[in-house]
Tab-separated table of C-alpha atoms in Angstrom:
chain	number	residue	atom	x	y	z
A	1407	MET	CA	-153.511	116.698	-84.091
A	1408	GLY	CA	-157.656	116.692	-83.335
A	1409	ASN	CA	-158.191	113.184	-85.084
A	1410	VAL	CA	-154.801	111.702	-82.858
A	1411	TRP	CA	-156.549	113.005	-79.830
A	1412	ASP	CA	-160.326	111.496	-81.079
A	1413	ARG	CA	-158.436	108.036	-81.858
A	1414	ALA	CA	-156.647	108.053	-78.281
A	1415	THR	CA	-159.911	109.393	-75.670
A	1416	GLU	CA	-161.915	106.504	-77.681
A	1417	PHE	CA	-159.480	103.673	-77.496
A	1418	LEU	CA	-159.570	104.915	-73.229
A	1419	SER	CA	-163.249	104.801	-73.135
A	1420	ASP	CA	-163.706	101.241	-75.187
A	1421	HIS	CA	-161.018	99.711	-73.558
A	1422	LEU	CA	-161.649	101.240	-69.965
A	1423	SER	CA	-162.122	98.200	-68.092
A	1424	ALA	CA	-158.115	97.282	-69.250
A	1425	ILE	CA	-156.679	100.089	-68.272
A	1426	LEU	CA	-158.718	101.426	-65.150
A	1427	PRO	CA	-156.162	98.546	-62.835
A	1428	ILE	CA	-153.608	99.517	-64.204
A	1429	ALA	CA	-153.657	102.952	-63.388
A	1430	LEU	CA	-155.187	103.160	-59.992
A	1431	VAL	CA	-152.621	100.486	-58.690
A	1432	ALA	CA	-149.020	101.699	-60.927
A	1433	MET	CA	-150.241	105.313	-60.717
A	1434	VAL	CA	-152.453	106.614	-58.728
A	1435	LEU	CA	-151.320	104.518	-55.418
A	1436	PRO	CA	-147.331	105.045	-56.165
A	1437	THR	CA	-148.313	109.100	-57.080
A	1438	ALA	CA	-150.304	109.608	-54.409
A	1439	VAL	CA	-148.011	107.966	-51.474
A	1440	SER	CA	-144.776	109.999	-52.651
A	1441	SER	CA	-146.483	113.018	-52.702
A	1442	SER	CA	-147.629	112.009	-48.510
A	1443	ILE	CA	-144.622	111.350	-47.655
A	1444	ALA	CA	-142.405	113.762	-49.307
A	1445	PRO	CA	-142.704	116.667	-46.473
A	1446	LEU	CA	-140.787	114.113	-44.025
A	1447	GLY	CA	-137.927	114.685	-46.752
A	1448	LYS	CA	-137.961	117.773	-44.625
A	1449	LEU	CA	-136.176	116.267	-42.104
A	1450	GLY	CA	-133.007	115.038	-43.218
A	1451	GLY	CA	-130.699	112.354	-42.927
A	1452	MET	CA	-131.988	109.111	-43.451
A	1453	PRO	CA	-135.689	109.791	-43.573
A	1454	ALA	CA	-134.641	112.664	-46.657
A	1455	MET	CA	-132.625	109.372	-47.862
A	1456	LEU	CA	-135.515	106.955	-47.736
A	1457	VAL	CA	-137.946	109.287	-49.154
A	1458	SER	CA	-136.201	109.772	-52.019
A	1459	LEU	CA	-135.131	106.220	-52.303
A	1460	ALA	CA	-139.563	105.397	-52.055
A	1461	SER	CA	-140.189	108.448	-54.425
A	1462	LEU	CA	-137.621	106.338	-57.237
A	1463	VAL	CA	-138.658	103.430	-56.849
A	1464	PHE	CA	-142.503	105.201	-57.109
A	1465	SER	CA	-141.236	107.080	-60.334
A	1466	ILE	CA	-140.653	103.639	-61.907
A	1467	ILE	CA	-143.299	102.034	-61.248
A	1468	THR	CA	-145.346	104.585	-62.666
A	1469	LEU	CA	-142.844	104.313	-65.546
A	1470	TRP	CA	-144.002	101.030	-66.316
A	1471	ALA	CA	-147.539	101.806	-65.964
A	1472	GLN	CA	-146.735	104.056	-68.974
A	1473	LEU	CA	-145.126	101.626	-71.208
A	1474	ALA	CA	-148.082	98.846	-70.507
A	1475	ILE	CA	-150.708	101.515	-71.632
A	1476	VAL	CA	-148.756	102.164	-74.591
A	1477	ALA	CA	-148.256	98.730	-75.519
A	1478	LEU	CA	-152.049	98.299	-74.791
A	1479	VAL	CA	-152.682	101.279	-77.273
A	1480	LEU	CA	-150.365	99.641	-80.294
A	1481	ASP	CA	-151.438	95.608	-79.911
A	1482	ARG	CA	-154.836	96.274	-78.774
A	1483	ALA	CA	-155.833	92.331	-79.437
A	1484	GLY	CA	-152.998	91.023	-76.727
A	1485	GLY	CA	-155.175	92.187	-73.573
A	1486	ARG	CA	-153.888	94.118	-71.119
A	1487	GLY	CA	-151.330	90.777	-69.944
A	1488	LEU	CA	-149.475	90.796	-72.658
A	1489	ALA	CA	-149.001	94.825	-72.934
A	1490	MET	CA	-147.838	94.233	-69.042
A	1491	GLN	CA	-145.489	91.068	-70.243
A	1492	VAL	CA	-144.273	93.625	-73.076
A	1493	ALA	CA	-144.095	97.185	-70.647
A	1494	ARG	CA	-141.647	94.182	-67.977
A	1495	LYS	CA	-139.808	93.223	-70.982
A	1496	ARG	CA	-139.434	96.889	-72.423
A	1497	LEU	CA	-138.225	98.912	-69.002
A	1498	LEU	CA	-134.688	98.550	-68.664
A	1499	PRO	CA	-134.205	99.510	-72.199
A	1500	LEU	CA	-136.573	102.985	-71.430
A	1501	ILE	CA	-134.670	103.209	-68.166
A	1502	GLY	CA	-131.117	103.190	-69.727
A	1503	ILE	CA	-132.459	105.371	-72.804
A	1504	LEU	CA	-133.769	108.219	-70.010
A	1505	ALA	CA	-130.260	107.787	-68.409
A	1506	VAL	CA	-127.861	108.506	-71.344
A	1507	LEU	CA	-131.080	110.970	-71.902
A	1508	LEU	CA	-130.081	113.162	-68.163
A	1509	ILE	CA	-127.243	112.268	-68.649
A	1510	ALA	CA	-126.490	114.634	-71.760
A	1511	PHE	CA	-128.451	117.521	-70.212
A	1512	ILE	CA	-127.001	117.932	-67.141
A	1513	ILE	CA	-123.962	117.776	-69.604
A	1514	LEU	CA	-125.689	121.054	-70.844
A	1515	MET	CA	-126.347	122.722	-68.191
A	1516	LEU	CA	-122.537	122.047	-67.176
A	1517	PRO	CA	-121.837	125.347	-67.483
A	1518	LEU	CA	-123.927	127.453	-65.309
A	1519	PRO	CA	-122.972	125.980	-62.182
A	1520	ILE	CA	-119.271	126.475	-63.290
A	1521	LEU	CA	-119.176	129.824	-64.561
A	1522	LEU	CA	-121.711	130.953	-61.011
A	1523	ALA	CA	-118.967	129.013	-59.107
A	1524	THR	CA	-115.952	131.095	-60.641
A	1525	SER	CA	-118.075	134.323	-60.051
A	1526	GLY	CA	-118.313	133.493	-56.750
A	1527	PHE	CA	-122.095	133.096	-56.172
A	1528	ASP	CA	-122.803	131.169	-53.465
A	1529	ILE	CA	-124.012	127.668	-55.187
A	1530	GLN	CA	-124.630	125.751	-51.998
A	1531	ALA	CA	-126.395	128.763	-49.545
A	1532	ALA	CA	-128.771	129.015	-52.760
A	1533	MET	CA	-129.922	125.367	-52.867
A	1534	THR	CA	-130.672	125.694	-49.213
A	1535	HIS	CA	-133.250	128.304	-50.102
A	1536	SER	CA	-131.322	131.226	-49.330
A	1537	ARG	CA	-131.520	134.744	-51.129
A	1538	VAL	CA	-128.015	134.691	-53.179
A	1539	GLU	CA	-127.827	137.609	-55.786
A	1540	ILE	CA	-125.862	136.451	-59.003
A	1541	PRO	CA	-123.428	138.843	-59.130
A	1542	PRO	CA	-123.897	141.264	-62.414
A	1543	THR	CA	-121.021	140.617	-64.447
A	1544	VAL	CA	-121.834	136.971	-64.746
A	1545	ALA	CA	-126.000	137.403	-64.836
A	1546	GLY	CA	-125.843	138.232	-68.809
A	1547	TYR	CA	-124.289	135.414	-69.817
A	1548	VAL	CA	-126.645	132.894	-67.713
A	1549	ALA	CA	-129.645	134.764	-69.142
A	1550	VAL	CA	-128.600	134.656	-72.598
A	1551	TYR	CA	-127.209	130.918	-72.243
A	1552	LEU	CA	-131.010	130.022	-71.082
A	1553	LEU	CA	-132.602	131.936	-73.731
A	1554	VAL	CA	-130.440	129.731	-76.208
A	1555	LEU	CA	-131.199	126.439	-73.566
A	1556	VAL	CA	-134.727	126.419	-73.274
A	1557	PRO	CA	-136.032	127.075	-77.031
A	1558	VAL	CA	-133.282	123.811	-77.765
A	1559	MET	CA	-134.836	121.789	-74.858
A	1560	ILE	CA	-138.239	122.549	-76.987
A	1561	PHE	CA	-137.310	121.465	-79.977
A	1562	VAL	CA	-135.407	117.704	-78.317
A	1563	SER	CA	-138.586	117.178	-76.340
A	1564	ALA	CA	-141.107	117.730	-79.630
A	1565	ARG	CA	-138.373	115.261	-81.496
A	1566	LEU	CA	-138.324	113.141	-78.616
A	1567	VAL	CA	-142.296	112.791	-77.863
A	1568	LEU	CA	-142.664	108.986	-79.717
A	1569	LEU	CA	-139.813	107.978	-78.152
A	1570	THR	CA	-142.238	105.870	-75.385
A	1571	PRO	CA	-143.877	104.155	-78.415
A	1572	VAL	CA	-140.636	103.444	-80.416
A	1573	VAL	CA	-139.383	101.928	-77.097
A	1574	VAL	CA	-142.481	99.707	-76.858
A	1575	TYR	CA	-142.715	98.457	-80.287
A	1576	GLU	CA	-139.492	98.554	-81.823
A	1577	PRO	CA	-136.696	97.323	-79.685
A	1578	LEU	CA	-134.182	99.765	-80.572
A	1579	GLY	CA	-131.918	100.781	-77.947
A	1580	LEU	CA	-129.709	104.076	-78.312
A	1581	GLY	CA	-131.472	103.971	-81.750
A	1582	ALA	CA	-134.906	104.746	-80.589
A	1583	ILE	CA	-133.960	108.233	-79.995
A	1584	ARG	CA	-132.496	108.394	-83.973
A	1585	ARG	CA	-136.126	106.809	-84.758
A	1586	SER	CA	-138.252	109.252	-82.879
A	1587	PHE	CA	-136.302	112.152	-84.569
A	1588	VAL	CA	-137.420	110.532	-88.277
A	1589	LEU	CA	-140.944	110.326	-87.256
A	1590	THR	CA	-141.456	113.715	-85.765
A	1591	GLN	CA	-139.508	115.364	-88.645
A	1592	GLY	CA	-141.868	117.849	-90.391
A	1593	LEU	CA	-144.304	117.546	-87.515
A	1594	VAL	CA	-142.332	119.823	-85.282
A	1595	TRP	CA	-144.662	122.925	-84.203
A	1596	LYS	CA	-147.542	121.085	-84.442
A	1597	ILE	CA	-146.243	119.153	-81.217
A	1598	ILE	CA	-145.070	121.810	-79.804
A	1599	GLY	CA	-147.798	123.193	-79.999
A	1600	MET	CA	-149.596	120.833	-78.409
A	1601	LEU	CA	-147.273	119.849	-76.202
A	1602	ILE	CA	-147.364	123.808	-74.659
A	1603	LEU	CA	-151.532	123.485	-74.519
A	1604	TYR	CA	-150.887	120.428	-72.859
A	1605	GLY	CA	-149.383	121.347	-70.228
A	1606	ILE	CA	-151.069	124.288	-69.381
A	1607	VAL	CA	-154.774	122.262	-69.212
A	1608	ALA	CA	-152.540	119.774	-66.851
A	1609	GLY	CA	-151.014	122.085	-64.593
A	1610	VAL	CA	-153.523	124.963	-64.287
A	1611	ALA	CA	-155.831	121.062	-63.227
A	1612	ILE	CA	-153.543	120.111	-60.978
A	1613	LEU	CA	-152.342	123.164	-59.262
A	1614	ALA	CA	-156.283	124.295	-58.492
A	1615	THR	CA	-156.981	120.324	-57.660
A	1616	ARG	CA	-154.087	120.705	-54.755
A	1617	THR	CA	-154.785	124.039	-54.429
A	1618	VAL	CA	-158.997	123.837	-53.901
A	1619	PHE	CA	-158.968	120.375	-52.251
A	1620	GLY	CA	-155.658	120.680	-49.880
A	1621	SER	CA	-157.545	123.902	-48.391
A	1622	VAL	CA	-160.681	122.442	-47.678
A	1623	LEU	CA	-159.545	119.384	-46.729
A	1624	ARG	CA	-157.040	121.489	-43.966
A	1625	LEU	CA	-160.097	123.501	-42.694
A	1626	VAL	CA	-162.336	120.412	-42.499
A	1627	LEU	CA	-160.487	117.763	-40.801
A	1628	GLY	CA	-157.466	120.136	-39.492
A	1629	GLY	CA	-154.672	118.129	-38.134
A	1630	ASP	CA	-150.546	119.062	-37.815
A	1631	GLY	CA	-147.702	117.599	-38.694
A	1632	LEU	CA	-145.869	116.667	-41.765
A	1633	VAL	CA	-148.177	113.797	-42.666
A	1634	THR	CA	-152.026	114.860	-42.089
A	1635	THR	CA	-155.442	113.325	-43.074
A	1636	ALA	CA	-156.151	115.862	-45.112
A	1637	SER	CA	-152.524	116.446	-46.788
A	1638	VAL	CA	-153.225	112.327	-47.495
A	1639	LEU	CA	-156.432	112.788	-49.031
A	1640	THR	CA	-155.110	116.004	-50.879
A	1641	ALA	CA	-152.447	113.838	-52.244
A	1642	LEU	CA	-154.597	111.395	-53.522
A	1643	ILE	CA	-156.867	113.534	-54.880
A	1644	GLY	CA	-153.958	114.898	-56.665
A	1645	ALA	CA	-152.883	111.991	-57.609
A	1646	VAL	CA	-155.999	110.726	-59.719
A	1647	VAL	CA	-156.731	113.885	-61.949
A	1648	GLN	CA	-152.479	113.656	-62.774
A	1649	THR	CA	-153.509	109.844	-64.065
A	1650	VAL	CA	-155.669	111.235	-66.069
A	1651	PHE	CA	-153.497	113.434	-67.744
A	1652	VAL	CA	-150.324	111.142	-67.851
A	1653	VAL	CA	-153.066	108.216	-69.076
A	1654	LEU	CA	-154.300	110.708	-72.547
A	1655	ALA	CA	-150.574	111.490	-72.685
A	1656	ALA	CA	-149.722	107.657	-73.251
A	1657	ALA	CA	-152.671	106.725	-75.170
A	1658	PHE	CA	-151.890	110.065	-77.494
A	1659	THR	CA	-148.752	109.828	-77.937
A	1660	ALA	CA	-148.739	105.816	-79.073
A	1661	LYS	CA	-151.893	106.222	-81.779
A	1662	LEU	CA	-149.716	109.209	-83.076
A	1663	TYR	CA	-147.046	106.811	-83.447
A	1664	LEU	CA	-149.556	104.724	-85.106
A	1665	ALA	CA	-150.471	107.559	-87.763
A	1666	VAL	CA	-147.015	108.553	-88.239
A	1667	ARG	CA	-145.133	105.126	-89.004
A	1668	ASP	CA	-148.649	104.377	-90.852
A	1669	ALA	CA	-149.537	106.989	-92.846
A	1670	ARG	CA	-146.694	109.294	-92.630
A	1671	GLY	CA	-147.551	111.012	-95.923
A	1672	ALA	CA	-151.643	111.572	-95.261
A	1673	ILE	CA	-150.581	112.454	-91.007
A	1674	VAL	CA	-148.424	115.112	-92.318
A	1675	GLU	CA	-151.164	116.712	-94.957
A	1676	SER	CA	-154.070	116.334	-92.302
A	1677	ILE	CA	-152.481	117.179	-88.370
């Protein structure tokens, strides 16, 4: 995977001026605003609904930005303008595919709440963060199901890592899922290793940034309330760090797609 990472970082370095406006306007800003207003959801009622709606809109904007960066990596000659047009055209198809995958995930998770509900487990109390014990009669079944489901989800995630580049470059609709599975054949364990490493590094960096800067800014600026100057600045700094990792991931998947598509045999031997 080292060669692909090198190509991705080299591309980002060479095309920073084209990527930066997209990242700042459609990634950093929406992420920062979404994180800043998230505490207002605790108020419940209409504020919570508005926060949820705003978060959904911001997520769609960020998804469009990822598509634009992938499109730029796949066709650097077209420039930022063409990449933004491609992202706009492929946004709805990608949302549709993600919706289908979400429904499939919900179906896979359904046995858990059904099992818990039939055993007398108070799901509503658990959703309100109340401490509720899982009945011993079903605890074992829940544990076994999760032990099977988690590896399956990791495997599927690895097989779908090229989904976004496929949607951008090969307008296949739901066929993009199968295409991603085909392209990642033989690379699953290497991709899983990369995903785990990337997740650890990104998670630690984002958590450390929010914790350290959040604590320092609260001490320096103070302030009470759900939304304060310190919380907004913390959200902005966290959004910048998160965006860096998102942009890296988008560029990496695009470069991996090109490598697999153009030199399948070579990349299997060299990664």
